[in-house]
C-alpha atoms as one frame of an Amber mdcrd trajectory, in Angstrom:
protein
  63.107  -9.162 -11.069  62.881  -5.637 -11.552  59.904  -5.462 -13.240  57.808
  -7.710 -10.922  58.970  -5.572  -8.297  57.802  -2.761  -9.978  54.537  -4.592
 -10.896  53.912  -5.633  -7.085  54.785  -2.026  -6.215  51.894  -0.384  -8.347
  49.582  -3.086  -6.933  49.862  -2.304  -3.400  49.829   1.552  -4.344  46.588
   0.811  -6.414  45.040  -0.897  -3.683  45.904   1.953  -1.136  44.184   4.455
  -3.650  41.340   2.161  -3.470  41.146   2.099  -0.193  41.701   5.448   0.080
  38.780   6.502  -2.230  36.505   4.959   0.364  37.831   6.456   3.164  37.274
   9.987   1.857  33.714   8.437   0.678  33.016   7.352   4.498  34.042  10.822
   5.755  31.636  12.300   3.337  28.547  10.337   3.232  28.785   9.529   7.271
  31.333  12.110   8.511  29.596  15.275   6.996  26.542  14.298   5.840  25.219
  12.022   8.642  27.395  12.161  11.771  28.332  16.123  11.646  24.175  16.633
  12.950  25.146  15.549  16.156  27.744  18.080  17.059  25.428  20.831  15.363
  22.489  19.844  17.428  23.948  22.149  20.290  24.437  25.048  18.436  21.007
  24.842  16.434  19.072  24.345  19.650  20.918  27.116  20.951  20.501  29.594
  17.619  17.131  28.158  16.407  15.034  26.766  19.332  15.418  23.238  17.994
  13.760  20.866  20.653  14.994  17.665  22.192  11.850  16.163  20.057  12.437
  17.474  16.887  15.899  16.388  17.193  14.991  13.081  17.932  12.214  13.189
  14.922  15.017  14.254  12.730  17.333  11.512  13.419  14.531   8.922  12.745
  13.885  10.488   9.309  17.866  10.063   8.683  17.619   6.429   9.339  14.584
   5.968   7.478  16.249   7.154   4.730  19.271   4.921   5.221  16.652   1.868
   5.838  15.044   3.027   2.328  18.515   2.874   0.608  19.021  -0.484   2.058
  15.777  -1.603   1.034  16.690  -0.558  -2.422  20.403  -1.940  -2.788  19.202
  -4.957  -1.203  17.260  -5.593  -4.689  20.184  -4.657  -7.016  22.332  -7.152
  -8.738  23.828  -4.999 -11.575  27.577  -4.248 -10.557  27.516  -1.044 -12.759
  24.163  -0.091 -11.612  25.948  -0.004  -7.992  28.446   2.132  -9.203  26.315
   4.522 -10.689  24.216   5.085  -7.506  27.354   5.072  -5.536  28.598   8.247
  -7.130  25.005   9.479  -6.950  25.098   8.893  -3.202  28.294  11.052  -2.903
  26.967  13.845  -4.581  23.391  13.591  -2.534  25.874  14.096   0.460  27.027
  17.248  -0.487  23.675  18.727  -1.705  21.725  17.677   1.190  24.444  19.106
   3.483  23.596  22.352   1.789  19.868  21.764   2.116  20.528  22.441   6.108
  21.856  25.982   5.667  18.991  27.171   3.319  16.386  27.550   6.136  15.164
  26.875   9.630  11.706  24.891   8.330  11.263  21.518   9.902  10.378  20.182
   6.684  13.259  21.116   5.081  15.538  19.576   7.684  13.472  16.239   7.594
  13.745  15.975   3.956  17.862  16.637   3.866  17.890  14.134   7.004  15.953
  11.446   4.810  18.180  12.424   1.488  21.202  12.092   3.580  20.110   8.867
   4.982  20.134   7.477   1.318  23.585   9.023   0.514  24.701   7.148   3.790
  23.609   3.932   2.798  25.143   4.388  -0.619  28.369   5.181   1.085  28.523
   2.527   3.075  26.986  -0.341   1.605  27.344   0.266  -2.007  30.821   1.609
  -1.488  32.315  -1.060   0.935  30.979  -3.511  -1.460  32.709  -1.967  -4.763
  35.827  -1.322  -2.826  36.047  -5.215  -2.000  34.974  -6.493  -5.348  37.989
  -4.563  -6.503  40.486  -6.087  -3.891  39.117  -9.398  -5.111  38.987  -8.820
  -8.453  42.779  -7.613  -8.261  44.195 -10.444  -6.175  44.211  -8.360  -2.705
  43.547  -9.368   0.678  39.310  -9.333   1.121  39.879  -6.988   4.337  38.122
  -4.017   4.979  39.450  -3.121   8.269  41.395   0.092   6.617  38.516   1.257
   4.900  35.996   1.377   8.056  38.345   3.390   9.761  36.801   6.152   7.602
  33.734   6.163   9.913  35.753   6.950  12.753  37.657  10.042  10.796  34.669
  11.010   9.616  33.024  11.546  12.836  36.549  13.296  13.799  36.632  15.456
  10.859  32.970  16.925  11.296  33.493  17.727  14.942  36.485  19.501  14.330
  34.961  21.720  11.545  31.999  22.429  13.620  33.616  23.219  16.619  36.360
  25.349  14.901  33.825  27.067  12.442  31.765  27.780  15.459  34.290  30.496
  16.513  33.600  32.696  13.196  30.190  31.785  12.190  26.702  31.055  13.262
  24.811  27.749  12.418  24.069  28.558   8.829  27.750  29.241   7.939  28.975
  25.878   9.809  26.723  23.761   7.272  27.915  25.867   4.547  31.658  24.851
   5.456  30.879  21.677   5.913  29.235  21.667   2.741  32.234  22.992   0.685
  34.919  20.944   2.676  32.525  17.740   1.372  32.729  18.861  -2.169  36.019
  18.633  -1.823  36.159  15.228  -0.150  34.032  14.158  -3.319  36.929  14.922
  -5.603  38.863  11.724  -4.518  36.246   9.543  -3.246  34.740   9.573  -6.977
  38.213   9.868  -8.988  40.196   7.189  -7.325  37.423   4.421  -7.201  37.888
   2.541 -10.915  34.684   1.281 -12.545  33.517  -2.231 -11.553  33.698  -3.035
 -15.330  37.638  -2.798 -14.845  40.055  -5.572 -14.204  39.639  -9.335 -14.072
  35.943 -10.482 -13.716  35.210 -11.848 -10.125  35.153 -15.858  -9.804  32.130
 -17.509  -8.433  32.766 -18.102  -4.485  32.914 -21.585  -3.307  32.092 -22.686
  -0.154  31.834 -26.459  -0.359  32.228 -28.126   2.980  31.390 -25.385   5.178
  28.017 -26.116   7.513  25.935 -23.214   7.752  24.749 -22.522  11.354  20.961
 -23.817  12.257  18.054 -21.028  12.371  18.123 -20.407  16.113  21.518 -19.422
  15.745  20.804 -16.680  13.180  17.674 -15.316  14.761  19.590 -15.002  18.289
  22.364 -13.065  16.014  19.405 -10.789  14.569  18.211 -10.224  17.554  21.281
  -9.582  19.167  22.345  -6.980  16.479  18.674  -5.406  16.789  19.755  -4.345
  20.308  22.820  -3.046  19.368  21.099  -0.509  16.861  19.344   0.888  20.169
  22.487   1.107  22.000  24.649   2.478  19.130  21.972   5.152  17.421  20.940
   6.948  21.002  24.937   7.797  21.702  25.238   8.803  17.984  22.516  11.151
  17.935  22.526  12.652  21.773  26.084  12.284  22.847  26.723  15.982  22.554
  23.527  17.079  24.102  23.991  14.550  27.132  27.520  16.215  27.667  25.748
  19.590  27.746  22.979  19.039  29.976  25.559  18.367  32.811  26.249  21.764
  34.335  29.492  20.723  34.967  30.501  19.519  31.720  28.796  22.773  29.227
  30.954  23.511  26.861  32.245  20.106  26.640  30.196  18.083  23.981  32.072
  18.789  21.102  35.134  17.826  22.628  33.407  14.405  23.683  32.121  14.037
  20.052  35.851  14.205  18.791  37.008  11.580  21.426  34.222   9.227  19.723
  35.957   9.678  16.408  39.353   9.234  17.670  38.263   5.952  19.456  36.371
   4.620  16.509  39.173   5.556  13.807  41.551   2.501  14.710  38.596   0.171
  16.242  37.817  -1.904  13.619  41.642  -2.946  12.887  41.832  -3.611  16.600
  38.500  -5.649  17.051  39.789  -7.640  14.029  42.769  -8.958  16.312  40.952
  -9.267  19.249  38.393 -11.949  17.534  41.342 -13.592  15.496  42.772 -14.528
  19.724  39.158 -14.961  20.975  36.545 -15.631  18.586  33.927 -13.481  17.294
  31.042 -14.259  19.940  33.794 -13.733  22.770  34.979 -10.600  20.939  31.494
  -9.400  20.521  30.426 -10.204  24.068  33.273  -7.606  25.258  31.907  -5.293
  22.719  28.257  -5.242  23.875  29.623  -5.095  27.919  32.057  -2.267  27.209
  29.462  -0.423  25.597  27.064  -1.006  28.737  29.271   0.225  30.634  29.942
   3.493  28.277  26.249   3.809  28.221  25.490   3.719  32.030  28.437   5.627
  33.276  26.782   9.346  32.221  23.565   8.514  34.673  25.739   7.515  38.034
  28.565  10.271  37.348  28.612  14.101  35.779  32.386  14.074  36.439  34.702
  14.950  33.228  36.391  11.660  33.629  33.264   9.576  33.303  32.190  11.451
  30.175  35.244  10.864  28.426  35.456   7.574  29.052  32.164   6.845  28.138
  32.961   8.778  24.580  35.991   6.479  24.093  34.391   3.270  25.225  31.267
   3.846  22.759  33.406   5.126  19.991  35.757   2.010  20.355  32.488  -0.615
  20.304  29.969   0.734  18.519  32.094   0.442  14.963  33.273  -2.922  16.381
  30.079  -4.655  16.902  29.131  -3.855  13.504  32.679  -5.186  11.685  32.588
  -8.274  13.706  28.671  -9.333  13.265  28.899  -8.647   9.359  32.567 -10.478
   9.413  31.217 -13.431  11.201  28.259 -13.463   8.405  31.148 -13.714   5.945
  32.368 -16.687   7.861  29.513 -18.281   8.484  27.371 -17.900   5.727  29.998
 -17.933   2.247  27.734 -18.934  -0.158  25.345 -15.809   0.411  26.689 -13.447
   2.956  25.076 -10.479   1.139  21.405 -11.702   1.872  22.195 -12.220   5.662
  23.779  -8.908   5.971  21.047  -7.078   4.590  18.326  -9.246   7.056  20.728
  -8.034  10.025  21.269  -4.389   8.719  17.330  -4.032   8.088  16.457  -4.919
  11.865  19.772  -2.734  12.995  18.253   0.108  10.887  14.707  -0.358  12.375
  16.241   0.212  15.846  17.795   3.435  14.290  14.760   4.784  13.301  12.458
   3.702  16.728  15.270   4.991  19.213  16.164   8.469  18.660  12.119   9.354
  18.509  11.826   7.402  21.882  14.836   8.748  23.425  14.061  12.636  22.722
  10.396  12.293  23.507  11.761  10.708  27.211  14.444  13.588  27.224  11.557
  15.954  26.504   9.419  15.053  29.053  11.922  14.500  31.863  14.613  17.247
  31.029  17.312  14.619  30.890  18.364  11.378  29.238  18.861   9.349  32.176
  15.689   7.371  31.557  16.967   7.052  27.936  20.007   5.601  28.793  18.892
   3.284  31.142  16.184   1.809  28.698  19.190   1.282  26.104  21.337  -0.192
  28.492  18.677  -2.658  29.221  18.190  -3.727  25.429  21.977  -4.114  25.089
  21.868  -6.654  28.106  19.012  -8.305  26.226  21.111  -8.431  23.398  24.251
  -9.991  25.349  21.948 -12.523  26.634  21.044 -13.826  23.164  25.098 -13.607
  22.558  25.108 -16.030  25.301  22.512 -18.408  24.201  24.037 -18.398  20.873
  27.425 -20.119  22.840  25.068 -22.534  24.723  23.752 -24.033  21.219  25.868
 -26.756  19.555  28.985 -25.265  17.323  32.002 -26.541  15.667  33.489 -23.801
  17.481  33.687 -20.426  18.551  36.459 -19.513  16.016  34.491 -18.396  13.439
């Protein structure tokens, strides 16, 4: 009996260690390599003359790198190759962060953002897959809610580092500090995830008796997820600048981005619970509706309360939408979920390339982000319409 308890305890601690490795990896590849760019924009604009348009182009290059990485990942079958590239992505996240401090040339920054996008794809897509594979092979629940909390924690971590470092150094020093801390995050992210050739081989997944939705249902989901990509990326790129451009809120941009991280950290677990009660489509509709509200608030109100609510709503909804969509795909397409996830994520990635460029150009021409936010809100309404149309199609039920 004692031996069984010890064995169960060691298995539990082992799974927590592996999940912790994934959290550290997401903090590194997303919180540092990707999302630290958002609070850094205000400091870089003030100290280097970085324009709104160039900020949008750099964000577009970042998402192009992410999309390139996604295309590369979807063509992979060998698990050991995925593991090697995942670890390369962790190192790349540190190196691309350092590149931002080496100079102020737009080409250097563009290359850095593109390579950082590759590292983000590796950290998110490869890391999540490898950790899920380990959990299944070792008899643990195939749930990644705790793992995805690393995205919100990464946003919060990057924002805190940027704001605290700003008290003592310039924009270059901020990037160097992020690089040093990223190197520390690399240690547990690399070392706590075992190689995939260790443990019980993964058994084939049987899906007999599960009826997949028709093609129209999938096309509507893909369209809705494409719209969500627009809603996500404009806020993820420009939240700090949108806040700073409002005279009454000058200096509060970093705080708003911290609130995004605080709201995003517990969101995957909370949305999982909501989906169990309401069903995935109903939960998604709530997510879209709340995100639309958050997008529109800064357009119609310049108060601190409106900015706070907007930041919290964005943080709470964007990762929830991603988690719900990918989980729903796994349930509805159990025979080949990876292929469907890749198809949906490609559309989401395309939106992330186009949207920041368009939003940045509109802001450069008008001097504000109001028109960009209205455009994105309208696109999210279209996405909500796609979800409503999915509910009208013949379904077994909405529980999945």
